PDB file of C-alpha atoms in Angstrom:
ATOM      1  CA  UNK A  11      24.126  19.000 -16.268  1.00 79.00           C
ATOM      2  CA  UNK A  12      21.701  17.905 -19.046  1.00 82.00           C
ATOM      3  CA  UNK A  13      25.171  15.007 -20.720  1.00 87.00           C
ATOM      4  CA  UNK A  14      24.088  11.346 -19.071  1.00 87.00           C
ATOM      5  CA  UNK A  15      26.749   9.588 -17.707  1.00 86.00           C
ATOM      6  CA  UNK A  16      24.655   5.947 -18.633  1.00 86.00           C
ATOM      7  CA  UNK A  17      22.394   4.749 -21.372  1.00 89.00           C
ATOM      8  CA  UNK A  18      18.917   6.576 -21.035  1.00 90.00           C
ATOM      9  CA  UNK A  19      17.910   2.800 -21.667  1.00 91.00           C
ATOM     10  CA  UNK A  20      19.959   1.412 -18.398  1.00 92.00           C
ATOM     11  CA  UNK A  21      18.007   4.553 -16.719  1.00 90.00           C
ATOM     12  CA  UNK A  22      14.707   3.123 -18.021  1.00 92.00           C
ATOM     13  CA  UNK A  23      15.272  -0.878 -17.086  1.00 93.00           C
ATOM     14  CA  UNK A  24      16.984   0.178 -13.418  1.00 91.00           C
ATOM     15  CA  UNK A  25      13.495   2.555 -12.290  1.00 91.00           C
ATOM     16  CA  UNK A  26      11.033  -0.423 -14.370  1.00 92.00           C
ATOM     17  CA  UNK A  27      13.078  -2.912 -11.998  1.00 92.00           C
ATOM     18  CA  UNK A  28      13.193  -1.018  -8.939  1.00 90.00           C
ATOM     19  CA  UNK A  29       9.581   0.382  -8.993  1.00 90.00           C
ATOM     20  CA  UNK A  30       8.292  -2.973  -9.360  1.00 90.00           C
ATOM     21  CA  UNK A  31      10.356  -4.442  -6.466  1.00 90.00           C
ATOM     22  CA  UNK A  32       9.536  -1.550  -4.292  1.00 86.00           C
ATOM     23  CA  UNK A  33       5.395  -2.600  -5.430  1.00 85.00           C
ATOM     24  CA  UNK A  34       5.904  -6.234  -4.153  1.00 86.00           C
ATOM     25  CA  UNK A  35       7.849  -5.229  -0.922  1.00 83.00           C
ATOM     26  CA  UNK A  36       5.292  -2.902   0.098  1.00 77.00           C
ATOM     27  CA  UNK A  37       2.302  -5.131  -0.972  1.00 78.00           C
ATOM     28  CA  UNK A  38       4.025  -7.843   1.721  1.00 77.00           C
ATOM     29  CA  UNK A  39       4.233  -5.434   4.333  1.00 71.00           C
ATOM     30  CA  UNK A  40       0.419  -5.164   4.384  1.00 64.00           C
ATOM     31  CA  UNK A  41      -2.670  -2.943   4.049  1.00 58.00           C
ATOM     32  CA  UNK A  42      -1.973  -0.945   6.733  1.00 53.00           C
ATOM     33  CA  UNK A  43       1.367   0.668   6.305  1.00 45.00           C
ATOM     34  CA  UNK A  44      -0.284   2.065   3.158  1.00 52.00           C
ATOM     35  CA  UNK A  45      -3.433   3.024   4.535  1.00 53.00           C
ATOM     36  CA  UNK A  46      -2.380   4.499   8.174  1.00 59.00           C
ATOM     37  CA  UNK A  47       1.375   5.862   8.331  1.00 63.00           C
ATOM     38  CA  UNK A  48       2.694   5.923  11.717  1.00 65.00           C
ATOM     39  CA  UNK A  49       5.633   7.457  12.197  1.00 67.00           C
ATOM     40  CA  UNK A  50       8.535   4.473  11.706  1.00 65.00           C
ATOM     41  CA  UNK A  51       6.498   3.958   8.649  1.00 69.00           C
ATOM     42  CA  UNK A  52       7.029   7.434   7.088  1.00 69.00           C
ATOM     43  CA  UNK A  53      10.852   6.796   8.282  1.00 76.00           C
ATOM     44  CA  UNK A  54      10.432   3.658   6.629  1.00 75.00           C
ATOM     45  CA  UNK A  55       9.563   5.328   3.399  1.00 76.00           C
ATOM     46  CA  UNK A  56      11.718   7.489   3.525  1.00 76.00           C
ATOM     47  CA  UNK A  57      14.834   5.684   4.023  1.00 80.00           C
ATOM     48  CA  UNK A  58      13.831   3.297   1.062  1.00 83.00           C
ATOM     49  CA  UNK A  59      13.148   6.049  -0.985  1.00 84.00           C
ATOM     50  CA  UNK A  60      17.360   7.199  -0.273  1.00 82.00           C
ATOM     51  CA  UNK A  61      18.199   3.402  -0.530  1.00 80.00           C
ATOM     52  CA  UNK A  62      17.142   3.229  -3.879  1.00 87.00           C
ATOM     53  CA  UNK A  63      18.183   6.159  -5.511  1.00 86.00           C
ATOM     54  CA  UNK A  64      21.481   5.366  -6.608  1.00 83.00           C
ATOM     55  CA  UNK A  65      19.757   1.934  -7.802  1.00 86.00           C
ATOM     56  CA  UNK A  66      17.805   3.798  -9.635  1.00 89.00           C
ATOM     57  CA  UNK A  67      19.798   6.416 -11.323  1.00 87.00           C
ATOM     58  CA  UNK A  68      23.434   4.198 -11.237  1.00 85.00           C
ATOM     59  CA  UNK A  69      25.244   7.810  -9.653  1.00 85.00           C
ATOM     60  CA  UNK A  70      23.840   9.639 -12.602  1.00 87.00           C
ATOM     61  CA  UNK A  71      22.773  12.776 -10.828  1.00 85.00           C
ATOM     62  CA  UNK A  72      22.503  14.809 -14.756  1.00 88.00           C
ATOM     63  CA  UNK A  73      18.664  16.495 -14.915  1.00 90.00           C
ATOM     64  CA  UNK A  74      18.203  14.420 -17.971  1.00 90.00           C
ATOM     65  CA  UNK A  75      18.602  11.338 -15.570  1.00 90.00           C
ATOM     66  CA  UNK A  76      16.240  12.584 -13.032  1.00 88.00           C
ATOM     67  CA  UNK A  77      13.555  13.783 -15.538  1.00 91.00           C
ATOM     68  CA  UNK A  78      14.221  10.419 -17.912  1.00 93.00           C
ATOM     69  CA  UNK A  79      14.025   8.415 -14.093  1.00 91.00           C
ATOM     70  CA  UNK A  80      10.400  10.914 -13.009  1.00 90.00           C
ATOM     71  CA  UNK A  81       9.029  10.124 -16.191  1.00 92.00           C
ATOM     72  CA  UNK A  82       9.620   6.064 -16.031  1.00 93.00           C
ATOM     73  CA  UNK A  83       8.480   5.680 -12.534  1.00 91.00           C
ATOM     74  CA  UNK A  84       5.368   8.323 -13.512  1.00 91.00           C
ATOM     75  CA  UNK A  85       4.262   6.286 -16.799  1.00 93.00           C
ATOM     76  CA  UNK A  86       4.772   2.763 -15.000  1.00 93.00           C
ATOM     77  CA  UNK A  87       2.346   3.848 -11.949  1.00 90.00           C
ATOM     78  CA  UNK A  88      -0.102   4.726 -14.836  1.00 92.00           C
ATOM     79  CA  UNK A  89      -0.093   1.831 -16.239  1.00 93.00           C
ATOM     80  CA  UNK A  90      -0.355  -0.410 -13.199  1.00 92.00           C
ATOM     81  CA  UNK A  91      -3.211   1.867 -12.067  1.00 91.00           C
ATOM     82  CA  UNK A  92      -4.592   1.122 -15.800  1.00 94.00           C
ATOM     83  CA  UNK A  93      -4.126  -2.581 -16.046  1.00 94.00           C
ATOM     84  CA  UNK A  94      -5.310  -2.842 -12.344  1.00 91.00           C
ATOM     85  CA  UNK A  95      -8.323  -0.750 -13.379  1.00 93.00           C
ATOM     86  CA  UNK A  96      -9.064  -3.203 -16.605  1.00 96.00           C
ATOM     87  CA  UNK A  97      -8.139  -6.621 -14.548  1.00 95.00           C
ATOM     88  CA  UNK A  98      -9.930  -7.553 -11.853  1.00 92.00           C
ATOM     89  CA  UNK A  99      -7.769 -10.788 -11.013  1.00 93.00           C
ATOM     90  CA  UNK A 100      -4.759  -8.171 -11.276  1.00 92.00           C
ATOM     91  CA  UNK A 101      -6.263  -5.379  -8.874  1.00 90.00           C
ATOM     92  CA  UNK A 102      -6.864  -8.486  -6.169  1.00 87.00           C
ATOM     93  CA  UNK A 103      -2.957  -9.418  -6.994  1.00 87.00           C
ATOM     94  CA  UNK A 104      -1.409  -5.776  -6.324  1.00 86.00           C
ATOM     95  CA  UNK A 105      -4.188  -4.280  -4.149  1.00 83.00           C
ATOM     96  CA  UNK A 106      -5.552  -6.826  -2.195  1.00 84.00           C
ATOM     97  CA  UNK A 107      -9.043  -7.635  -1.012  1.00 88.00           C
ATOM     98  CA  UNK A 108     -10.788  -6.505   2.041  1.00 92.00           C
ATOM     99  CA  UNK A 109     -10.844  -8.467   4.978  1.00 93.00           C
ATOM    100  CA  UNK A 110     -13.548  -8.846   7.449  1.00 96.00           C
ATOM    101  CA  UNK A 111     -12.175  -7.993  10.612  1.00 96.00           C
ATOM    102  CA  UNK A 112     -15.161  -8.282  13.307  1.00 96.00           C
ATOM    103  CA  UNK A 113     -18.564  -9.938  11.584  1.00 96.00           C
ATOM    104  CA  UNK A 114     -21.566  -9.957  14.057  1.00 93.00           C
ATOM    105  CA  UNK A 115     -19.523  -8.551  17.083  1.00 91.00           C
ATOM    106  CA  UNK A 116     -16.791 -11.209  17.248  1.00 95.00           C
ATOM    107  CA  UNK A 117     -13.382 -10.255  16.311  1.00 96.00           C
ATOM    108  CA  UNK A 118     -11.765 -12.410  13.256  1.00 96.00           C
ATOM    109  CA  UNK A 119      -8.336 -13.081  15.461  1.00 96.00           C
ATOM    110  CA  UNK A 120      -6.797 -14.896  12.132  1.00 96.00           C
ATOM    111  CA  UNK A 121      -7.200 -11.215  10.046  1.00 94.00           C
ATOM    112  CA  UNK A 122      -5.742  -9.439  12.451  1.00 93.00           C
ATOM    113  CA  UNK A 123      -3.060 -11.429  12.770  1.00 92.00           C
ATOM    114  CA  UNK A 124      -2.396 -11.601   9.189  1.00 89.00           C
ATOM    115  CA  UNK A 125      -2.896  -7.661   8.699  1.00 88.00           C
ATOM    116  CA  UNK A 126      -0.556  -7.226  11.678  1.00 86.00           C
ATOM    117  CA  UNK A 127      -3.541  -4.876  13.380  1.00 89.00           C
ATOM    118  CA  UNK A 128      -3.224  -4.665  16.999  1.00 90.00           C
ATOM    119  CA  UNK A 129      -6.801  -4.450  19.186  1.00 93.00           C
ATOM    120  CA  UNK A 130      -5.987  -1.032  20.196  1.00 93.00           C
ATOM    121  CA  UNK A 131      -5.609   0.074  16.713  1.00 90.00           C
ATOM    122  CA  UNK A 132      -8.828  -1.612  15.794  1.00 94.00           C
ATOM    123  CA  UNK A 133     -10.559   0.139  18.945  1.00 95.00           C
ATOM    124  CA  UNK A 134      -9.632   3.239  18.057  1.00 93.00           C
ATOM    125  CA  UNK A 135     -11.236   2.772  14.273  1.00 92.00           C
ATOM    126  CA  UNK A 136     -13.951   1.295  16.010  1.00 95.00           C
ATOM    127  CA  UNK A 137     -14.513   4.546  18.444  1.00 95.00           C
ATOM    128  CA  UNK A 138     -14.108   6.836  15.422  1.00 93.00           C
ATOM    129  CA  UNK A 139     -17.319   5.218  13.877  1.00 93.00           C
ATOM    130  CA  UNK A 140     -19.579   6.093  16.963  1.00 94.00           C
ATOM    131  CA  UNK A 141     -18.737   2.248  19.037  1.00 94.00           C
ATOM    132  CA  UNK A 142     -17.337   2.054  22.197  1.00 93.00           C
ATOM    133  CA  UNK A 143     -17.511  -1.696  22.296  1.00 94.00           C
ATOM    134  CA  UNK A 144     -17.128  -4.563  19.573  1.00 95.00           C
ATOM    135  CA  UNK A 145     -20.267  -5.913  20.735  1.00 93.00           C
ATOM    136  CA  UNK A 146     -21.984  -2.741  18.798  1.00 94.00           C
ATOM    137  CA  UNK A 147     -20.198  -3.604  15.505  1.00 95.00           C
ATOM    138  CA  UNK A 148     -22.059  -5.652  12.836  1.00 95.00           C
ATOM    139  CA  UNK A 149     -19.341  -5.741  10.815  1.00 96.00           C
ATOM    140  CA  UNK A 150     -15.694  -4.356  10.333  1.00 96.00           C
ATOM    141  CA  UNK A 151     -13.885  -4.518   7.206  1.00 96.00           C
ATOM    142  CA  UNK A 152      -9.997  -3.502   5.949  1.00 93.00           C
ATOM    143  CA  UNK A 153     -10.342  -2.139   2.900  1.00 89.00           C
ATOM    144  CA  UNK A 154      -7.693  -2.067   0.407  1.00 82.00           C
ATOM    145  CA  UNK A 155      -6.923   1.462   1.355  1.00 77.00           C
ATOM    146  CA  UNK A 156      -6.026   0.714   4.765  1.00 82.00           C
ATOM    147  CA  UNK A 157      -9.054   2.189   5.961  1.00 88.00           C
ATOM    148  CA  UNK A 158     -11.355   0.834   8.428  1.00 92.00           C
ATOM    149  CA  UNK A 159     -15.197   0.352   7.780  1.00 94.00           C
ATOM    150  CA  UNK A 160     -17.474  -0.113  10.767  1.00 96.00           C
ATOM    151  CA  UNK A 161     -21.032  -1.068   9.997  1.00 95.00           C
ATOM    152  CA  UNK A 162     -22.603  -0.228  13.193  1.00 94.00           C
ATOM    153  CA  UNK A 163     -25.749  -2.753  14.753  1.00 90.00           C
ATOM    154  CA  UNK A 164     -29.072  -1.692  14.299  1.00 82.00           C
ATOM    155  CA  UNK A 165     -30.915  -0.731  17.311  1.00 69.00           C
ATOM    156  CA  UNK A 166     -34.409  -2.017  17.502  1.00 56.00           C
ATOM    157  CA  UNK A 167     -36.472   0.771  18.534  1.00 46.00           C
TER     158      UNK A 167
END
């Protein structure tokens, strides 16, 4: 139970390795399978998370693996959320930057495109703000979230 069957070391390098990969995968896929899970997305996860298991812990099922394999994958997320936090350049390399989606009422095709965002999706974020129509949206943004900001037009009274 507690006896490793590989080097804690191999245990450390294989979840450094794979927890970076998994980073860059994800950060390909886009914004929004972060930001707004739909269901073959949490599937998705999930079945990457099984995938890479056995990368991860090389069949060593021990406690000591899984702890020594919790504890890597714990202190490595802290320290990308800390070097992300001290480097701006770095947060704009692993998290992205917003893009502008609709500016003035007129729908950035090119961003949606890129972020893979269908126009019923950005209706719907659109209608949860309060705006039936695009024409009623000054500006909407993907933020690095996932998350949709609509800035709504002013009405002149």
């Amino acid at each position: 139970m507690w006896t490793l069957a590989e080097p804690w070391w191999h245990l450390i390098a294989r979840a450094a390795i794979v927890y970076v990969f998994l980073l860059i995968l994800l950060r390909l896929t886009g914004k929004r399978q972060v930001g707004q899970l739909a269901p073959f997305d949490l599937v998705m996860l999930l079945v990457i998370s099984n995938t890479v298991q056995n990368a991860m812990n090389a069949g060593d099922n021990s406690v000591a693996a899984g702890l020594i394999l919790a504890t890597v994958v714990v202190a490595i997320n802290y320290a990308v959320a800390y070097a992300t936090y001290r480097s701006k350049r770095l947060e704009a390399l692993i998290e992205g930057e917003p893009q502008v989606l609709i500016h003035d009422g007129r729908v950035n095709e090119l961003a949606l495109r890129r972020q893979r965002l269908t126009r019923h999706e950005l209706m719907a974020s659109l209608r949860e703000a309060g705006c039936a129509a695009i024409d009623e949206v000054e500006a909407a943004i993907l933020e690095n979230n996932g998350h949709i900001s609509v800035v709504p037009r002013t009405r002149a009274s």
